[in-house]
PDB file of C-alpha atoms in Angstrom:
ATOM      1  CA  MET A   1     100.598-133.118 -67.300  1.00  0.00           C
ATOM      2  CA  GLU A   2     101.407-135.128 -70.419  1.00  0.00           C
ATOM      3  CA  LEU A   3      98.450-133.820 -72.434  1.00  0.00           C
ATOM      4  CA  ILE A   4      99.364-130.180 -71.766  1.00  0.00           C
ATOM      5  CA  ASN A   5     102.949-130.833 -72.806  1.00  0.00           C
ATOM      6  CA  ALA A   6     101.726-132.514 -75.994  1.00  0.00           C
ATOM      7  CA  LEU A   7      99.410-129.604 -76.815  1.00  0.00           C
ATOM      8  CA  ASN A   8     102.273-127.152 -76.301  1.00  0.00           C
ATOM      9  CA  TRP A   9     104.373-129.263 -78.702  1.00  0.00           C
ATOM     10  CA  ARG A  10     101.779-129.382 -81.479  1.00  0.00           C
ATOM     11  CA  TYR A  11     101.041-126.661 -83.982  1.00  0.00           C
ATOM     12  CA  ALA A  12      99.165-126.416 -87.286  1.00  0.00           C
ATOM     13  CA  THR A  13     101.983-127.862 -89.392  1.00  0.00           C
ATOM     14  CA  LYS A  14     102.316-126.073 -92.719  1.00  0.00           C
ATOM     15  CA  LYS A  15     104.895-128.337 -94.381  1.00  0.00           C
ATOM     16  CA  MET A  16     105.159-132.104 -93.968  1.00  0.00           C
ATOM     17  CA  ASN A  17     108.054-134.358 -94.938  1.00  0.00           C
ATOM     18  CA  GLY A  18     106.231-137.272 -96.594  1.00  0.00           C
ATOM     19  CA  GLU A  19     107.005-139.800 -93.854  1.00  0.00           C
ATOM     20  CA  ILE A  20     104.245-142.372 -93.403  1.00  0.00           C
ATOM     21  CA  VAL A  21     102.409-142.502 -90.078  1.00  0.00           C
ATOM     22  CA  ALA A  22     102.237-146.035 -88.670  1.00  0.00           C
ATOM     23  CA  GLU A  23      98.792-147.586 -89.018  1.00  0.00           C
ATOM     24  CA  GLU A  24      98.677-148.303 -85.289  1.00  0.00           C
ATOM     25  CA  HIS A  25      99.016-144.573 -84.616  1.00  0.00           C
ATOM     26  CA  VAL A  26      96.335-143.695 -87.178  1.00  0.00           C
ATOM     27  CA  GLU A  27      94.029-146.263 -85.597  1.00  0.00           C
ATOM     28  CA  LYS A  28      94.553-144.763 -82.130  1.00  0.00           C
ATOM     29  CA  ILE A  29      93.834-141.255 -83.413  1.00  0.00           C
ATOM     30  CA  ILE A  30      90.611-142.467 -85.030  1.00  0.00           C
ATOM     31  CA  GLU A  31      89.731-144.430 -81.887  1.00  0.00           C
ATOM     32  CA  ALA A  32      89.973-141.230 -79.835  1.00  0.00           C
ATOM     33  CA  ALA A  33      87.434-139.595 -82.155  1.00  0.00           C
ATOM     34  CA  TYR A  34      85.299-142.748 -82.029  1.00  0.00           C
ATOM     35  CA  LEU A  35      85.193-142.588 -78.216  1.00  0.00           C
ATOM     36  CA  ALA A  36      84.343-138.874 -78.119  1.00  0.00           C
ATOM     37  CA  PRO A  37      81.162-137.880 -76.282  1.00  0.00           C
ATOM     38  CA  THR A  38      78.206-136.886 -78.438  1.00  0.00           C
ATOM     39  CA  SER A  39      74.666-135.728 -77.732  1.00  0.00           C
ATOM     40  CA  SER A  40      72.637-138.728 -76.474  1.00  0.00           C
ATOM     41  CA  GLY A  41      75.407-140.987 -77.755  1.00  0.00           C
ATOM     42  CA  LEU A  42      74.146-140.668 -81.338  1.00  0.00           C
ATOM     43  CA  GLN A  43      77.590-140.261 -82.953  1.00  0.00           C
ATOM     44  CA  PRO A  44      76.038-138.444 -85.933  1.00  0.00           C
ATOM     45  CA  PHE A  45      79.236-138.297 -87.970  1.00  0.00           C
ATOM     46  CA  GLU A  46      81.697-140.543 -89.745  1.00  0.00           C
ATOM     47  CA  ILE A  47      85.391-140.396 -90.599  1.00  0.00           C
ATOM     48  CA  ILE A  48      86.738-141.119 -94.067  1.00  0.00           C
ATOM     49  CA  ALA A  49      90.433-142.026 -93.703  1.00  0.00           C
ATOM     50  CA  ILE A  50      92.358-141.524 -96.945  1.00  0.00           C
ATOM     51  CA  SER A  51      95.935-142.663 -97.512  1.00  0.00           C
ATOM     52  CA  ASN A  52      95.572-143.230-101.277  1.00  0.00           C
ATOM     53  CA  LYS A  53      97.960-140.771-102.943  1.00  0.00           C
ATOM     54  CA  GLU A  54      95.950-140.368-106.160  1.00  0.00           C
ATOM     55  CA  LEU A  55      92.808-139.464-104.259  1.00  0.00           C
ATOM     56  CA  ARG A  56      94.703-137.034-102.040  1.00  0.00           C
ATOM     57  CA  GLU A  57      96.060-135.377-105.179  1.00  0.00           C
ATOM     58  CA  LYS A  58      92.456-134.840-106.295  1.00  0.00           C
ATOM     59  CA  ILE A  59      91.592-133.365-102.912  1.00  0.00           C
ATOM     60  CA  GLN A  60      94.487-130.897-102.905  1.00  0.00           C
ATOM     61  CA  PRO A  61      92.979-128.376-105.379  1.00  0.00           C
ATOM     62  CA  ILE A  62      89.658-128.665-103.534  1.00  0.00           C
ATOM     63  CA  ALA A  63      91.610-127.625-100.426  1.00  0.00           C
ATOM     64  CA  PHE A  64      93.034-124.570-102.221  1.00  0.00           C
ATOM     65  CA  GLY A  65      96.359-126.248-102.936  1.00  0.00           C
ATOM     66  CA  GLN A  66      97.418-126.852 -99.337  1.00  0.00           C
ATOM     67  CA  SER A  67     100.519-129.032 -99.552  1.00  0.00           C
ATOM     68  CA  GLN A  68      99.886-131.063 -96.394  1.00  0.00           C
ATOM     69  CA  ILE A  69      97.150-132.946 -98.273  1.00  0.00           C
ATOM     70  CA  VAL A  70      99.757-134.674-100.452  1.00  0.00           C
ATOM     71  CA  ASP A  71     102.950-134.230 -98.386  1.00  0.00           C
ATOM     72  CA  GLY A  72     101.335-135.778 -95.342  1.00  0.00           C
ATOM     73  CA  SER A  73     100.515-139.423 -94.755  1.00  0.00           C
ATOM     74  CA  HIS A  74      96.748-139.531 -94.217  1.00  0.00           C
ATOM     75  CA  VAL A  75      93.754-137.265 -94.667  1.00  0.00           C
ATOM     76  CA  LEU A  76      90.864-137.703 -92.247  1.00  0.00           C
ATOM     77  CA  VAL A  77      87.582-136.211 -93.431  1.00  0.00           C
ATOM     78  CA  PHE A  78      85.004-135.640 -90.700  1.00  0.00           C
ATOM     79  CA  ALA A  79      81.543-135.870 -92.274  1.00  0.00           C
ATOM     80  CA  SER A  80      78.323-135.416 -90.314  1.00  0.00           C
ATOM     81  CA  TRP A  81      74.774-136.605 -90.974  1.00  0.00           C
ATOM     82  CA  ASP A  82      72.787-134.246 -93.168  1.00  0.00           C
ATOM     83  CA  GLN A  83      69.775-134.696 -90.861  1.00  0.00           C
ATOM     84  CA  TYR A  84      68.271-136.920 -88.189  1.00  0.00           C
ATOM     85  CA  THR A  85      65.890-139.670 -89.228  1.00  0.00           C
ATOM     86  CA  ASP A  86      63.858-142.346 -87.450  1.00  0.00           C
ATOM     87  CA  GLU A  87      66.022-145.007 -89.069  1.00  0.00           C
ATOM     88  CA  ARG A  88      69.302-143.481 -87.908  1.00  0.00           C
ATOM     89  CA  ILE A  89      68.163-142.886 -84.345  1.00  0.00           C
ATOM     90  CA  ASP A  90      66.497-146.307 -84.062  1.00  0.00           C
ATOM     91  CA  ALA A  91      69.634-148.043 -85.333  1.00  0.00           C
ATOM     92  CA  ILE A  92      71.799-146.319 -82.715  1.00  0.00           C
ATOM     93  CA  PHE A  93      69.506-147.181 -79.818  1.00  0.00           C
ATOM     94  CA  ASP A  94      68.933-150.751 -81.019  1.00  0.00           C
ATOM     95  CA  HIS A  95      72.691-151.267 -81.175  1.00  0.00           C
ATOM     96  CA  MET A  96      73.128-149.663 -77.748  1.00  0.00           C
ATOM     97  CA  ASN A  97      70.523-151.911 -76.145  1.00  0.00           C
ATOM     98  CA  ASN A  98      71.859-155.030 -77.850  1.00  0.00           C
ATOM     99  CA  GLU A  99      75.386-154.301 -76.618  1.00  0.00           C
ATOM    100  CA  ARG A 100      74.042-153.833 -73.077  1.00  0.00           C
ATOM    101  CA  ASN A 101      71.844-156.966 -73.248  1.00  0.00           C
ATOM    102  CA  LEU A 102      68.728-154.895 -72.715  1.00  0.00           C
ATOM    103  CA  PRO A 103      65.315-155.188 -74.404  1.00  0.00           C
ATOM    104  CA  LEU A 104      65.029-153.034 -77.539  1.00  0.00           C
ATOM    105  CA  ASN A 105      62.074-151.170 -76.006  1.00  0.00           C
ATOM    106  CA  ASN A 106      64.121-150.255 -72.930  1.00  0.00           C
ATOM    107  CA  THR A 107      64.805-146.754 -74.244  1.00  0.00           C
ATOM    108  CA  ASP A 108      61.514-146.119 -76.062  1.00  0.00           C
ATOM    109  CA  GLU A 109      60.368-143.326 -73.760  1.00  0.00           C
ATOM    110  CA  TYR A 110      63.686-141.493 -73.887  1.00  0.00           C
ATOM    111  CA  LYS A 111      63.975-142.024 -77.635  1.00  0.00           C
ATOM    112  CA  ALA A 112      60.502-140.621 -78.272  1.00  0.00           C
ATOM    113  CA  GLY A 113      61.326-137.459 -76.342  1.00  0.00           C
ATOM    114  CA  LEU A 114      64.640-137.113 -78.132  1.00  0.00           C
ATOM    115  CA  LYS A 115      63.015-137.495 -81.548  1.00  0.00           C
ATOM    116  CA  ALA A 116      60.394-134.888 -80.690  1.00  0.00           C
ATOM    117  CA  GLN A 117      63.149-132.462 -79.742  1.00  0.00           C
ATOM    118  CA  LEU A 118      65.339-133.128 -82.788  1.00  0.00           C
ATOM    119  CA  PHE A 119      62.560-133.298 -85.370  1.00  0.00           C
ATOM    120  CA  ALA A 120      61.246-129.929 -84.163  1.00  0.00           C
ATOM    121  CA  LYS A 121      64.391-128.445 -85.702  1.00  0.00           C
ATOM    122  CA  SER A 122      64.579-127.543 -89.389  1.00  0.00           C
ATOM    123  CA  LYS A 123      66.777-129.680 -91.639  1.00  0.00           C
ATOM    124  CA  GLU A 124      69.376-126.901 -91.601  1.00  0.00           C
ATOM    125  CA  GLU A 125      69.307-126.772 -87.788  1.00  0.00           C
ATOM    126  CA  GLN A 126      69.660-130.545 -87.606  1.00  0.00           C
ATOM    127  CA  ALA A 127      72.683-130.425 -89.922  1.00  0.00           C
ATOM    128  CA  ALA A 128      74.240-127.697 -87.774  1.00  0.00           C
ATOM    129  CA  HIS A 129      73.711-129.845 -84.673  1.00  0.00           C
ATOM    130  CA  THR A 130      75.338-132.932 -86.180  1.00  0.00           C
ATOM    131  CA  GLY A 131      78.204-130.759 -87.418  1.00  0.00           C
ATOM    132  CA  LYS A 132      78.868-129.548 -83.879  1.00  0.00           C
ATOM    133  CA  GLN A 133      79.058-133.150 -82.682  1.00  0.00           C
ATOM    134  CA  SER A 134      81.681-133.951 -85.313  1.00  0.00           C
ATOM    135  CA  TYR A 135      83.890-131.184 -83.952  1.00  0.00           C
ATOM    136  CA  ILE A 136      84.035-132.913 -80.559  1.00  0.00           C
ATOM    137  CA  GLY A 137      85.568-135.975 -82.205  1.00  0.00           C
ATOM    138  CA  PHE A 138      87.776-133.709 -84.301  1.00  0.00           C
ATOM    139  CA  GLY A 139      89.259-132.135 -81.168  1.00  0.00           C
ATOM    140  CA  MET A 140      89.824-135.534 -79.579  1.00  0.00           C
ATOM    141  CA  ALA A 141      91.704-136.687 -82.682  1.00  0.00           C
ATOM    142  CA  ILE A 142      93.953-133.607 -82.594  1.00  0.00           C
ATOM    143  CA  ALA A 143      94.788-134.235 -78.926  1.00  0.00           C
ATOM    144  CA  ALA A 144      95.473-137.933 -79.540  1.00  0.00           C
ATOM    145  CA  ALA A 145      97.785-137.102 -82.438  1.00  0.00           C
ATOM    146  CA  ALA A 146      99.724-134.694 -80.226  1.00  0.00           C
ATOM    147  CA  LEU A 147     100.171-137.350 -77.542  1.00  0.00           C
ATOM    148  CA  LEU A 148     101.550-139.702 -80.211  1.00  0.00           C
ATOM    149  CA  LYS A 149     103.858-136.961 -81.568  1.00  0.00           C
ATOM    150  CA  VAL A 150     102.057-137.113 -84.916  1.00  0.00           C
ATOM    151  CA  ASP A 151     101.608-133.757 -86.604  1.00  0.00           C
ATOM    152  CA  ALA A 152      97.995-132.973 -87.405  1.00  0.00           C
ATOM    153  CA  THR A 153      96.811-129.955 -89.369  1.00  0.00           C
ATOM    154  CA  PRO A 154      93.140-128.972 -88.924  1.00  0.00           C
ATOM    155  CA  MET A 155      91.547-127.583 -92.083  1.00  0.00           C
ATOM    156  CA  GLU A 156      88.297-125.816 -92.814  1.00  0.00           C
ATOM    157  CA  GLY A 157      89.770-124.213 -95.914  1.00  0.00           C
ATOM    158  CA  PHE A 158      88.276-126.365 -98.640  1.00  0.00           C
ATOM    159  CA  ASN A 159      85.237-126.428-100.919  1.00  0.00           C
ATOM    160  CA  ASN A 160      82.756-128.609 -99.046  1.00  0.00           C
ATOM    161  CA  GLU A 161      80.455-129.217-101.990  1.00  0.00           C
ATOM    162  CA  GLU A 162      83.301-130.318-104.268  1.00  0.00           C
ATOM    163  CA  LEU A 163      84.728-132.643-101.625  1.00  0.00           C
ATOM    164  CA  ASP A 164      81.285-134.113-100.949  1.00  0.00           C
ATOM    165  CA  GLU A 165      80.900-134.797-104.676  1.00  0.00           C
ATOM    166  CA  LEU A 166      84.358-136.353-105.004  1.00  0.00           C
ATOM    167  CA  LEU A 167      83.777-138.710-102.076  1.00  0.00           C
ATOM    168  CA  GLY A 168      80.114-139.443-102.823  1.00  0.00           C
ATOM    169  CA  LEU A 169      79.023-138.138 -99.439  1.00  0.00           C
ATOM    170  CA  LYS A 170      75.676-136.655-100.476  1.00  0.00           C
ATOM    171  CA  GLU A 171      74.448-140.077-101.588  1.00  0.00           C
ATOM    172  CA  ARG A 172      75.292-141.357 -98.122  1.00  0.00           C
ATOM    173  CA  GLY A 173      73.455-138.522 -96.379  1.00  0.00           C
ATOM    174  CA  LEU A 174      76.686-136.917 -95.164  1.00  0.00           C
ATOM    175  CA  LYS A 175      78.229-133.439 -95.264  1.00  0.00           C
ATOM    176  CA  SER A 176      81.967-132.805 -94.931  1.00  0.00           C
ATOM    177  CA  GLN A 177      82.810-130.561 -91.987  1.00  0.00           C
ATOM    178  CA  THR A 178      86.559-130.599 -91.462  1.00  0.00           C
ATOM    179  CA  ILE A 179      89.777-132.204 -92.671  1.00  0.00           C
ATOM    180  CA  LEU A 180      92.630-133.387 -90.466  1.00  0.00           C
ATOM    181  CA  THR A 181      95.903-134.156 -92.222  1.00  0.00           C
ATOM    182  CA  LEU A 182      98.335-136.475 -90.433  1.00  0.00           C
ATOM    183  CA  GLY A 183     102.075-136.641 -91.000  1.00  0.00           C
ATOM    184  CA  TYR A 184     105.387-135.322 -89.719  1.00  0.00           C
ATOM    185  CA  ARG A 185     106.756-131.799 -89.877  1.00  0.00           C
ATOM    186  CA  ALA A 186     109.462-130.993 -92.415  1.00  0.00           C
ATOM    187  CA  ASN A 187     112.763-129.584 -91.171  1.00  0.00           C
ATOM    188  CA  GLU A 188     112.573-126.663 -93.583  1.00  0.00           C
ATOM    189  CA  GLY A 189     109.973-124.643 -95.443  1.00  0.00           C
ATOM    190  CA  ASP A 190     107.468-124.160 -92.620  1.00  0.00           C
ATOM    191  CA  TRP A 191     107.194-120.500 -91.612  1.00  0.00           C
ATOM    192  CA  LEU A 192     105.211-121.334 -88.469  1.00  0.00           C
ATOM    193  CA  GLN A 193     107.434-124.043 -87.020  1.00  0.00           C
ATOM    194  CA  ASP A 194     109.833-121.910 -84.981  1.00  0.00           C
ATOM    195  CA  LEU A 195     107.391-119.254 -83.867  1.00  0.00           C
ATOM    196  CA  LYS A 196     106.285-119.096 -80.239  1.00  0.00           C
ATOM    197  CA  LYS A 197     102.879-120.602 -79.515  1.00  0.00           C
ATOM    198  CA  VAL A 198     100.623-117.696 -78.567  1.00  0.00           C
ATOM    199  CA  ARG A 199      97.127-117.606 -77.107  1.00  0.00           C
ATOM    200  CA  GLN A 200      95.177-114.597 -75.885  1.00  0.00           C
ATOM    201  CA  PRO A 201      95.790-113.513 -72.284  1.00  0.00           C
ATOM    202  CA  LYS A 202      94.248-115.987 -69.839  1.00  0.00           C
ATOM    203  CA  ASP A 203      92.166-113.282 -68.174  1.00  0.00           C
ATOM    204  CA  LYS A 204      90.543-112.576 -71.548  1.00  0.00           C
ATOM    205  CA  PHE A 205      89.784-116.272 -71.997  1.00  0.00           C
ATOM    206  CA  LEU A 206      88.669-117.357 -68.544  1.00  0.00           C
ATOM    207  CA  THR A 207      85.952-115.992 -66.278  1.00  0.00           C
ATOM    208  CA  GLU A 208      85.850-117.610 -62.854  1.00  0.00           C
ATOM    209  CA  ILE A 209      82.704-117.538 -60.740  1.00  0.00           C
ATOM    210  CA  LYS A 210      83.297-118.859 -57.237  1.00  0.00           C
TER     211      LYS A 210
END
C-alpha cells in the first residue's frame, strides 16, 4: 500500500537542506488538512502557512532554536478556535447549506442541539475540543507530505503564548496548537536519519475483539 510505504519512509527530520518545496506540493498538503474530518464539520481551526524567512527567524527562538524552522521551506502553524460561539457555528452551517442549495433553516434543529452540547462545556473544555480537531488535520497533512516525499517535522516544542503574540492569533480568537515544518532532509548532520524506524510491539498497540 502506497500510504504505508510513505509512512515507513518518513521520519521527524532533524536537519533540513534549505531546498524550497514547490507551491503545488504545499497546496496539496494544506488541502489534505482542509479535507480532514472534524466534529459536525465545524473545522474549528485554521492554518497559517509561513514561507517568509524573516518571520521564520523570529519563530525559531520561540521554538527553542529548532533549526528546521529556518532550514526548511515552510512552517505551517495549526491554530484552533479559542471557543465556540453562535456566530462561528452559524457561519459554518449557513455556508454548508448555501453550498448544498438548501434553505438556511434546514439544519436549525441539529444546530440547536449541537450548540446546547458545546455551550454546556466550559471555555477551557471548548478550547480543548477544538484543539483535538486541529490534530486530525495535522495528521492528514503529515501523511500527505509523506506521499509527496516532502519531509515534515511535527513540533509541539514551542512557547504557545509567544507564538500567538507574534502572529496576532489572540485577536483573531485562535490558539496555536502545533507546528509542521516542511522541507527536505539534509545529507549530513541528522542523527535520526539512518536509525531504524521503531514502534512498540504490535500486540502492545492493538487489541482485537472478534
